[in-house]
Short mmCIF file of C-alpha atoms (C1' of nucleotides) in Angstrom, two decimals:
data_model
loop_
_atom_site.label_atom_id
_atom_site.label_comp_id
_atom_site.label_asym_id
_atom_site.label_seq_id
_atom_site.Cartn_x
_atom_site.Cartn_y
_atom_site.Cartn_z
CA UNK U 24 28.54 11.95 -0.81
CA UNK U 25 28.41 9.56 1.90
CA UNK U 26 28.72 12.04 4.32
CA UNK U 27 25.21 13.84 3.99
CA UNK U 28 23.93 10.07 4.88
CA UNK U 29 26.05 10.15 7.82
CA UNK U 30 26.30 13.96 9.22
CA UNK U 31 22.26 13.13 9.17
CA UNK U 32 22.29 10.15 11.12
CA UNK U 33 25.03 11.68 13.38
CA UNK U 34 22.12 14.83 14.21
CA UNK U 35 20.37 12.10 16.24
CA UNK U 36 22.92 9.32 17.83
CA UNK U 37 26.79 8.94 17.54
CA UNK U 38 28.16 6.48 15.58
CA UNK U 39 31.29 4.57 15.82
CA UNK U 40 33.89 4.67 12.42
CA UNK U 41 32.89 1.16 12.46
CA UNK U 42 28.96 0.95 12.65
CA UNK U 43 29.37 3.30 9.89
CA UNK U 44 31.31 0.68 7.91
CA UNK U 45 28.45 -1.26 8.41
CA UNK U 46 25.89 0.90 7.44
CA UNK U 47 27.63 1.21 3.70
CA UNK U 48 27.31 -2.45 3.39
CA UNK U 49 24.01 -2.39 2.94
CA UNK U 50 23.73 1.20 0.91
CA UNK U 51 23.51 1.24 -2.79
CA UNK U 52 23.73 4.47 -4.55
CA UNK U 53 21.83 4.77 -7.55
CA UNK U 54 21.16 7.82 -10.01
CA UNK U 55 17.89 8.26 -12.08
CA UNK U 56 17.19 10.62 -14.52
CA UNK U 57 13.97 12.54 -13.94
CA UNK U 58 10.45 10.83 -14.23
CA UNK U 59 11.46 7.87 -13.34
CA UNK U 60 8.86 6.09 -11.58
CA UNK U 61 10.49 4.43 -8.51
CA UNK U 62 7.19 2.82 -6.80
CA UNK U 63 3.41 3.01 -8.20
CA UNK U 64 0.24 1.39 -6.84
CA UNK U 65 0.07 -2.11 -6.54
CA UNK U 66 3.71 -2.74 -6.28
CA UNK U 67 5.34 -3.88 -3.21
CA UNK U 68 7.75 -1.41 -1.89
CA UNK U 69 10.66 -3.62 -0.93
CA UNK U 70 13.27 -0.41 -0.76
CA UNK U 71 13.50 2.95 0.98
CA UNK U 72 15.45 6.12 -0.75
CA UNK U 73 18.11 8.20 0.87
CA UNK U 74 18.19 11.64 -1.58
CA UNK U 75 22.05 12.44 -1.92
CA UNK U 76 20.80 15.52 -5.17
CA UNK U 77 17.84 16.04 -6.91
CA UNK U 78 14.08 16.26 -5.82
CA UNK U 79 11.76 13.35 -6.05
CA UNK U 80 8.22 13.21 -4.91
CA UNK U 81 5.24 10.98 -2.92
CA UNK U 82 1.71 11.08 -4.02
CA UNK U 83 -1.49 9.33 -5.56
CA UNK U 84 -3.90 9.78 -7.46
CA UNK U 85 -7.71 10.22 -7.04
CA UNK U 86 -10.37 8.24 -8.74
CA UNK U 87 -10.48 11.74 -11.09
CA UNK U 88 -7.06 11.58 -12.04
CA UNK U 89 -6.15 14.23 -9.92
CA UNK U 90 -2.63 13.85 -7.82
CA UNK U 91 -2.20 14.40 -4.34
CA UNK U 92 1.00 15.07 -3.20
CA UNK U 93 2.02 13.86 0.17
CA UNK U 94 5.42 14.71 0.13
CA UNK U 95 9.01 16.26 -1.77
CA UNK U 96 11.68 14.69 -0.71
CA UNK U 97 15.03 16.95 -1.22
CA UNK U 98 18.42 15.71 -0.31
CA UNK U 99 19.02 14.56 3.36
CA UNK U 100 15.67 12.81 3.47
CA UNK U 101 14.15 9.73 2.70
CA UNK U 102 11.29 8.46 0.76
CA UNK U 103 9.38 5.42 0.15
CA UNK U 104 5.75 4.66 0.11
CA UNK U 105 5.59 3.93 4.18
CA UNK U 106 2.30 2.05 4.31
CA UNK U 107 3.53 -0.72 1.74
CA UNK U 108 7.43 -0.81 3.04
CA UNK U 109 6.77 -0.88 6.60
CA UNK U 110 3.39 -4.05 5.75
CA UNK U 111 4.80 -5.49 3.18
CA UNK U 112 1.62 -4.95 1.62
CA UNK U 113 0.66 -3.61 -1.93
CA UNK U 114 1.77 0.14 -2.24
CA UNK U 115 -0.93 2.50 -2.54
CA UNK U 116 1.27 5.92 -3.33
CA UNK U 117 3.84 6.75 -6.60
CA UNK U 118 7.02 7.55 -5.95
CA UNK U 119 8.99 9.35 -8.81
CA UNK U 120 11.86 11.41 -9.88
CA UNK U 121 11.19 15.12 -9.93
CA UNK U 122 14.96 16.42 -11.06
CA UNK U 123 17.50 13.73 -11.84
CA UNK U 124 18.86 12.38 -8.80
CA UNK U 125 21.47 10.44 -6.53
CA UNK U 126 20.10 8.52 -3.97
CA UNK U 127 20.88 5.53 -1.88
CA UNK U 128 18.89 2.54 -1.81
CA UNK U 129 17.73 0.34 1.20
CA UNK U 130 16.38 -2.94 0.94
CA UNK U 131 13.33 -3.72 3.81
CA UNK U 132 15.38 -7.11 4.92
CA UNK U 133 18.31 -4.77 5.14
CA UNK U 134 17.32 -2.58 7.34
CA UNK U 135 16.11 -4.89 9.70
CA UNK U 136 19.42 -6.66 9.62
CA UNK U 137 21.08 -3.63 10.26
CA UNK U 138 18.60 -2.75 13.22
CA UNK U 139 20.24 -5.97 14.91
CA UNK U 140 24.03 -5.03 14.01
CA UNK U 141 23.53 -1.24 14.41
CA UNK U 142 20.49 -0.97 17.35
CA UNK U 143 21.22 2.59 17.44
CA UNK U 144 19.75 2.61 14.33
CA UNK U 145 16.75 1.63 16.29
CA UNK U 146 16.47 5.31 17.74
CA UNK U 147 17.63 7.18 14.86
CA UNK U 148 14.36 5.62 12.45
CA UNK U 149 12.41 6.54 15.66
CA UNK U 150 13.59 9.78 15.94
CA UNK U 151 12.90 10.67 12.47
CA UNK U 152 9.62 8.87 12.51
CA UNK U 153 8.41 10.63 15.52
CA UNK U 154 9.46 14.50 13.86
CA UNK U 155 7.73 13.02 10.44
CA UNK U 156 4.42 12.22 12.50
CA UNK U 157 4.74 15.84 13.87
CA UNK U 158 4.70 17.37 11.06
CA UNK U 159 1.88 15.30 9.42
CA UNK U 160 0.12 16.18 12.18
CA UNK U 161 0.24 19.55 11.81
CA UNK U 162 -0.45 19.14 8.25
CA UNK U 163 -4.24 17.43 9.17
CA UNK U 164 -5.05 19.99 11.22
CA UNK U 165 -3.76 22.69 8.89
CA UNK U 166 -5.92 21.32 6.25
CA UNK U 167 -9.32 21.54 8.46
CA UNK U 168 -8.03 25.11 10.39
CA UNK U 169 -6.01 27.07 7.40
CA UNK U 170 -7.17 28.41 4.03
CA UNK U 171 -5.75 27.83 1.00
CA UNK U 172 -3.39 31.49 1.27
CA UNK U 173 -2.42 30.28 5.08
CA UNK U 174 -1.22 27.05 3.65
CA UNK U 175 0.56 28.55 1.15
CA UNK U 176 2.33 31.34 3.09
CA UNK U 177 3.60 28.77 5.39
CA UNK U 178 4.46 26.71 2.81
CA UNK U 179 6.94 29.00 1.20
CA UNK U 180 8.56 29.90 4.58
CA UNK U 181 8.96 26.63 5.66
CA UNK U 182 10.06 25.48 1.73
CA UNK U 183 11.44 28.78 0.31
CA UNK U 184 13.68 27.05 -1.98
CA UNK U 185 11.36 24.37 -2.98
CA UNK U 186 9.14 27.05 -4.19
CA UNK U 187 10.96 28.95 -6.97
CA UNK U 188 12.52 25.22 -8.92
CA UNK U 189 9.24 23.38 -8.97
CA UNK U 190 6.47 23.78 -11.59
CA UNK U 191 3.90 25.68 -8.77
CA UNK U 192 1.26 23.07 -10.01
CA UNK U 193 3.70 20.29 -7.66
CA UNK U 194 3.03 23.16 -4.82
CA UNK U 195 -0.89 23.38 -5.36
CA UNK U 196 -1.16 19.49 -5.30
CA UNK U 197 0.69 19.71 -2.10
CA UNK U 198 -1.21 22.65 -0.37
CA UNK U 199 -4.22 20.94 -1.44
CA UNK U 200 -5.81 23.19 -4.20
CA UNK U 201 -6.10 22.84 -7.98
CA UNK U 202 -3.34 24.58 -10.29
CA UNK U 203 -5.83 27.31 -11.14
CA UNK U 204 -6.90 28.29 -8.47
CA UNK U 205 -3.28 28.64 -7.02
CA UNK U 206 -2.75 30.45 -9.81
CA UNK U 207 -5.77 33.08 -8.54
CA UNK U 208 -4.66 32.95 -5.34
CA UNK U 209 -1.39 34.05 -6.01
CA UNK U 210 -1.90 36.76 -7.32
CA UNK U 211 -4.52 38.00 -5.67
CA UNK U 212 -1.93 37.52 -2.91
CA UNK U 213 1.37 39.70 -4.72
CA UNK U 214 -1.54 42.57 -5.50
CA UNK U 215 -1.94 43.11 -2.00
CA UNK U 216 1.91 44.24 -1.65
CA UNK W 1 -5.16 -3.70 34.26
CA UNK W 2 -1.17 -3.66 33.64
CA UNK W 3 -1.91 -6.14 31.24
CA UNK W 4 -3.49 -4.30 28.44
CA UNK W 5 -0.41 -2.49 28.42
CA UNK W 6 2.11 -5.08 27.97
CA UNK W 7 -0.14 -7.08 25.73
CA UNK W 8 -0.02 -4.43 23.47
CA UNK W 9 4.09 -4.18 24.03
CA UNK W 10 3.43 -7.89 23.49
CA UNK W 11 2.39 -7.53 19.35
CA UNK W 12 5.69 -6.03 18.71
CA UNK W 13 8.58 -6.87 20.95
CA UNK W 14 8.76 -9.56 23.38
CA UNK W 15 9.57 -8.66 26.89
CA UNK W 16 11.16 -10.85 29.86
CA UNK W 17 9.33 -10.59 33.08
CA UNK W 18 12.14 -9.00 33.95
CA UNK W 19 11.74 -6.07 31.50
CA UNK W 20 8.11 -5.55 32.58
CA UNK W 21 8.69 -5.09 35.95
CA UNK W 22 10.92 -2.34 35.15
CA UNK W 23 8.76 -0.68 33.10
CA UNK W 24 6.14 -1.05 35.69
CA UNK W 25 8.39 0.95 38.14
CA UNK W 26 7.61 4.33 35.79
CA UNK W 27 3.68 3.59 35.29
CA UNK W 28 1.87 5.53 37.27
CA UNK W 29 -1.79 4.89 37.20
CA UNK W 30 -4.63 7.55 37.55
CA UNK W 31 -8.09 8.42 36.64
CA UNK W 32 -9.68 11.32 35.58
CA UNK W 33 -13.33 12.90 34.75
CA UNK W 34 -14.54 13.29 31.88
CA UNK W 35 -14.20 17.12 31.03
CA UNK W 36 -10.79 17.03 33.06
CA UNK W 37 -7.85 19.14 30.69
CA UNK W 38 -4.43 17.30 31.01
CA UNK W 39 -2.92 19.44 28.30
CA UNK W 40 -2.97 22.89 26.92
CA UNK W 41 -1.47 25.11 24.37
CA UNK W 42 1.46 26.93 26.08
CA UNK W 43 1.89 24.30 28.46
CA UNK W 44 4.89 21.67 28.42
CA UNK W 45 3.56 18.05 28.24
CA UNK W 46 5.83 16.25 30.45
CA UNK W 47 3.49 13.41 30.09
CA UNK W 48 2.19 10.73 27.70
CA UNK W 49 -0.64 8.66 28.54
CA UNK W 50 -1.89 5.14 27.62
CA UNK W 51 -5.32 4.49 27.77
CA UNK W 52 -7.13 1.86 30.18
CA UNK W 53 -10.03 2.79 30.42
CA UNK W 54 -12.37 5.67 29.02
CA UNK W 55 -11.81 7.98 25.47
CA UNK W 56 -9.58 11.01 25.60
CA UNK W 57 -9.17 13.60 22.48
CA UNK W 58 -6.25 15.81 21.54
CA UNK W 59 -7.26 18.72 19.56
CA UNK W 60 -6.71 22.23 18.55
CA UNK W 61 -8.81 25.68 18.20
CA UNK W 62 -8.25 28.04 15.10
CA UNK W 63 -8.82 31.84 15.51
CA UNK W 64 -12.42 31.96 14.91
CA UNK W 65 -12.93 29.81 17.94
CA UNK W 66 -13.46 25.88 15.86
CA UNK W 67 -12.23 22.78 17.40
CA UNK W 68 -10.29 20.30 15.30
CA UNK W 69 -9.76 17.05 16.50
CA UNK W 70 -7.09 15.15 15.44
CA UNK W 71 -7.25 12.12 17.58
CA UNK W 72 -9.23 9.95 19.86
CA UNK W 73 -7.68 7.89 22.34
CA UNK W 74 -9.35 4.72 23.17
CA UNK W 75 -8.24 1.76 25.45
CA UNK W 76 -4.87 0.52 23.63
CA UNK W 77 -4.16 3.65 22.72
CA UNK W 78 -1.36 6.36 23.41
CA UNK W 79 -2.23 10.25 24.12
CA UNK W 80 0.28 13.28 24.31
CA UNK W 81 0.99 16.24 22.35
CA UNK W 82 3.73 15.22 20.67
CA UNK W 83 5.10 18.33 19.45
CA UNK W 84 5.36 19.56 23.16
CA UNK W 85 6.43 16.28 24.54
CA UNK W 86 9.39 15.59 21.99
CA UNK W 87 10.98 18.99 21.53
CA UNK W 88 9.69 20.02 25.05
CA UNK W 89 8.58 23.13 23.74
CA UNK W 90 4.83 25.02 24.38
CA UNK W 91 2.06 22.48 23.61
CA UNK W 92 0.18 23.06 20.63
CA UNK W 93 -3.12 21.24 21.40
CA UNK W 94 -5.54 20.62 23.92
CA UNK W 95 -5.73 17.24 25.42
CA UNK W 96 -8.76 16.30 27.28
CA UNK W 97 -11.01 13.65 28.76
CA UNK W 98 -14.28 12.83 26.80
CA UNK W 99 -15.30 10.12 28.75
CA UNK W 100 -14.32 8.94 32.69
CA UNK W 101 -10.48 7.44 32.04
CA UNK W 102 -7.86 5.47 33.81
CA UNK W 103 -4.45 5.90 32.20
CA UNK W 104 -1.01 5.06 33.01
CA UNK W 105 1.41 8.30 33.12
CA UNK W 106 4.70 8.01 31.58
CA UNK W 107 7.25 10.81 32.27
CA UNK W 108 9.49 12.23 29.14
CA UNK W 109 12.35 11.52 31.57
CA UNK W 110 11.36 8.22 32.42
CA UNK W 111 10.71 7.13 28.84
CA UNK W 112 14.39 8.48 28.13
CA UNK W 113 15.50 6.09 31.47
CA UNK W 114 13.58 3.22 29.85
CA UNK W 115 14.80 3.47 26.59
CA UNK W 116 18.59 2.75 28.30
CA UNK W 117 17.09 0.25 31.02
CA UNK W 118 15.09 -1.47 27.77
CA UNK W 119 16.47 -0.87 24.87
CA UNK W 120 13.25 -2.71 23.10
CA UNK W 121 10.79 -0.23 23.71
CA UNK W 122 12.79 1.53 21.17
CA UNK W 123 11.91 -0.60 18.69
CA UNK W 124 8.41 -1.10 20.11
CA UNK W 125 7.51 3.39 20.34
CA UNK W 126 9.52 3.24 16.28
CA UNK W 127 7.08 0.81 15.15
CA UNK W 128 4.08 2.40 17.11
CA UNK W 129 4.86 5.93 15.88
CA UNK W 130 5.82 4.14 12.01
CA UNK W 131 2.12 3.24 12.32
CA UNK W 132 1.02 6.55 13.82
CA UNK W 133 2.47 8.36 10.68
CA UNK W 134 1.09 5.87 8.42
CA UNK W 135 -2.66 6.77 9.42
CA UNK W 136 -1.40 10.59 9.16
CA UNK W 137 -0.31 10.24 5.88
CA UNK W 138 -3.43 9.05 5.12
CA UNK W 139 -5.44 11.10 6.65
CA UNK W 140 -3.49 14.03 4.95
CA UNK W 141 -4.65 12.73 1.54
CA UNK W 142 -7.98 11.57 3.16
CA UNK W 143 -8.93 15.31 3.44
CA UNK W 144 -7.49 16.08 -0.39
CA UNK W 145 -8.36 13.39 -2.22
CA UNK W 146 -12.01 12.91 -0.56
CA UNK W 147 -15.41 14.44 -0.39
CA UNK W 148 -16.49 14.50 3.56
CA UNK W 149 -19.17 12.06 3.13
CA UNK W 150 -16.82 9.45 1.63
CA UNK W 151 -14.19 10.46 4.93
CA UNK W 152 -17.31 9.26 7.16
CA UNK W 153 -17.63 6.12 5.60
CA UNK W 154 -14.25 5.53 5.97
CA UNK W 155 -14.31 6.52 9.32
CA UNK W 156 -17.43 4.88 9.88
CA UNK W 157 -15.86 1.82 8.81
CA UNK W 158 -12.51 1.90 10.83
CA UNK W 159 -14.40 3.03 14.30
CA UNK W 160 -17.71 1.32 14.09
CA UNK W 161 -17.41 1.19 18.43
CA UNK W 162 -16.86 4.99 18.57
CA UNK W 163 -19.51 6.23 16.11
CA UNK W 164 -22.16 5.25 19.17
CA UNK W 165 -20.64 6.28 21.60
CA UNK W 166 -19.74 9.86 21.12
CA UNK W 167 -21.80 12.89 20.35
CA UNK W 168 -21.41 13.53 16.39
CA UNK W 169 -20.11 16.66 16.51
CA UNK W 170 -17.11 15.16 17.91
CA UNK W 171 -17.01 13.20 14.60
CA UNK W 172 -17.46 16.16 12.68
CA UNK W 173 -14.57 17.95 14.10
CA UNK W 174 -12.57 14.38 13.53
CA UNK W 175 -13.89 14.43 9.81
CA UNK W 176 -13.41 18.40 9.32
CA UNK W 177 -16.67 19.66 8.64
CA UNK W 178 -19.07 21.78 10.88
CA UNK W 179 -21.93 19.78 13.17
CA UNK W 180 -24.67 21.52 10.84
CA UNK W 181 -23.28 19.80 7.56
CA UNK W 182 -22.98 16.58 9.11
CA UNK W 183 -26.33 16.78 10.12
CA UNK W 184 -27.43 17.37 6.87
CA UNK W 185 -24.57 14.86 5.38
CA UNK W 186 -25.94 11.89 7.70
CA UNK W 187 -29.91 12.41 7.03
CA UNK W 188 -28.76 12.83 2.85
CA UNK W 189 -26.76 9.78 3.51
CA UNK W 190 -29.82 7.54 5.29
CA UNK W 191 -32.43 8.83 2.75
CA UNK W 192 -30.33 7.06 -0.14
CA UNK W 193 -30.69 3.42 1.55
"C1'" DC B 19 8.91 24.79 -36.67
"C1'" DG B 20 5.12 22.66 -34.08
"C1'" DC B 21 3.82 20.21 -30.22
"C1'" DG B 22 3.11 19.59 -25.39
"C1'" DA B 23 3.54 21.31 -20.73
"C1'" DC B 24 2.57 25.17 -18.06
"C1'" DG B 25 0.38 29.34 -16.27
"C1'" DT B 26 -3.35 32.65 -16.56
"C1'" DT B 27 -8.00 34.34 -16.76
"C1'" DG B 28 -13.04 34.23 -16.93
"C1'" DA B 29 -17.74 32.15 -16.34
"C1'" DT B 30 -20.19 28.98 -13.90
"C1'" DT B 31 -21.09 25.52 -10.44
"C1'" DT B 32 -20.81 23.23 -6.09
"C1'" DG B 33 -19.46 21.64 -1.56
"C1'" DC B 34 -19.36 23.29 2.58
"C1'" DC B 35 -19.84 27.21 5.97
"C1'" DT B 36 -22.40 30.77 8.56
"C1'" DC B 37 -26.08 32.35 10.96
"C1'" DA B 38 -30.37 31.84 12.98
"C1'" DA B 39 -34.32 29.47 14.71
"C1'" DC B 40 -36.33 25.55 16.75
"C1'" DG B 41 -37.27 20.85 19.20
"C1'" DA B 42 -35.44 17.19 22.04
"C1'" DT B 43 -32.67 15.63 25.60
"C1'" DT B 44 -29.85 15.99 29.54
"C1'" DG B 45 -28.54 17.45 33.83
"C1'" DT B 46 -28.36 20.28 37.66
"C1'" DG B 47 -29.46 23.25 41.44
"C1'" DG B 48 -33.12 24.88 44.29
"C1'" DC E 1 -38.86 16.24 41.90
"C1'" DC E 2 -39.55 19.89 39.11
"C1'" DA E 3 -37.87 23.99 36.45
"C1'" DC E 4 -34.76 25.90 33.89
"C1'" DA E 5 -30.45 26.18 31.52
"C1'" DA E 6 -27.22 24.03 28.76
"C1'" DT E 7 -26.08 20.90 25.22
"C1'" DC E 8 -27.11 18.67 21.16
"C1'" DG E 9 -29.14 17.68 16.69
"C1'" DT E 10 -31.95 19.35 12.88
"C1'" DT E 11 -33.44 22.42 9.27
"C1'" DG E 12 -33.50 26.42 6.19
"C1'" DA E 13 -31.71 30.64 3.81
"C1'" DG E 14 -27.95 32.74 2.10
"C1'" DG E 15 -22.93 33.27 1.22
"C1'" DC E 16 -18.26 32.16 0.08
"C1'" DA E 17 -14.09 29.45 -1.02
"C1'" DA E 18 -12.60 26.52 -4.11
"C1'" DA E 19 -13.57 23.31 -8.12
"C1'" DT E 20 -14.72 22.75 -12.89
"C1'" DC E 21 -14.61 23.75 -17.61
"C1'" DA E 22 -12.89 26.20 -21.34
"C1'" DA E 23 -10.09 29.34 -23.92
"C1'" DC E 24 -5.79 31.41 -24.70
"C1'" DG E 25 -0.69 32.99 -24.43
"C1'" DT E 26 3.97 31.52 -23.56
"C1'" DC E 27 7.81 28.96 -23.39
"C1'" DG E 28 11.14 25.12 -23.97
"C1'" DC E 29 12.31 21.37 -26.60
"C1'" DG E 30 12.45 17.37 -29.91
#
DNA sequence: CGCGACGTTGATTTGCCTCAACGATTGTGG
DNA sequence: CCACAATCGTTGAGGCAAATCAACGTCGCG
């Protein structure tokens, strides 16, 4: 269980036996069952989630009631609302359980503690802060270059295992088009083979 | 001139005089014209550049020929593609000079030397790219959750300096919607006050 | 069993794009 | 210094991608 934490870290800087000893001070593992809301608007997002099983999700929602989502987050990633964990500030996203999970939980304080005990924790956060950025990136200028079907295709070859255990209105919030639509679009898109 | 650099260093690590003169040891200054390409797709970008003077863009173009901009780079500000220049694969976008620059050029290999020479500009890059993603991630949902006159007001709002100062179609492109609607967007937009 | 969540399909609307034409401004070479 | 081209912004007509609204079938589950 541990170990996805670790063989993740260990993808970006080595660790000693020992810094790792550290690092599982600070970890909590928790489960939740699905739909459990973890973070919503307004709160302040004092903790950021490690995914050990399960699939939980980032997004808000529109003065419409519509949800946007920004992001799934599968095992071997992490999840919090950024803006409001990194400020300290009032969070502006939900986060919330898609498919009962295991994850483990940092506090804020924490992790800057452990950024003084452990600096190459420093680098690994940057690391996989910098690859994040790249692919939100690419995600902007997808949504201004792509259509709706381009998104999509590369969706499900980038995702192909999200795609067939999620409820495909989750994958037309996150492409960016309403559930019927998708629903047009798709198979529009299986007619053509 | 240096200074603007390690003022902004300055809001979130401290450095000893010591520190800065090291870092100054892998600045190289330059300046280019306006129109002048520093990066293109199928390049490498060895390079990232901080901004002294001037306003630089990053961008791409889609198959039917559109620009998309996804950044510009004002004094203060960082400019690279960072696809290419963290994975040191092909560049994805085009990075060029909108208006007469002076920048300070950081090699990839440098930065690497720096990070083990001054192990705080780890920290300081992890909190400047933690930022970074923030504004992506909202931008992402920006473009979902949005109509494209509300996205100008926001941007309108957040670069008050740069609406003046740059034709508009380069805020269109920024925004994601063609010069024309703007056009029509902005006069809609004035006629209501 | 019956309710609620989900996916589909159709009719209609709308936000934004495309294409084309036209002034205004800029700038550049002769 | 002028002439001409290039760039930019504006406006209009028409078109298309995607949203909206509504109805309906299906499935899983309390």
């Amino acid at each position: 269980m541990k170990n996805l934490l670790f063989q993740n870290i260990a993808k970006h800087v080595q660790l000693t036996s020992q810094e790792e000893a550290i690092i599982e001070q600070y970890c909590t593992q928790e489960s939740y069952k699905a739909k459990t809301v973890l973070i919503k608007p307004g709160d302040e997002a004092h903790f950021t989630y490690f995914v050990l099983k399960g699939i939980l999700r980032s997004y808000t929602v529109d003065d419409n009631g519509n949800a946007h989502i920004l992001s799934f987050a599968v095992p071997g990633w992490w999840v919090t609302d950024m803006y409001s964990f990194l400020t300290q500030k009032k969070a502006i996203m939900y986060i919330d359980v898609m498919e009962d999970c295991d994850v483990f939980i940092l506090h804020k304080s924490d992790i800057e503690i452990l950024y003084e005990k452990v600096p190459k924790l420093e680098r690994f956060f940057r690391i996989l802060t910098e690859n994040n950025l790249i692919a939100n990136q690419q995600r902007v200028l997808d949504k201004m270059a792509l259509t709706a079907e381009e998104r999509y295709e590369k969706f499900s070859k980038k995702y192909p295992d999200i795609i067939n255990c999620l409820p495909q209105k989750y994958i037309a919030s996150y492409i960016g088009v309403t559930p019927e639509f998708f629903s047009k679009m798709k198979s529009k898109f299986l007619r053509k083979k």
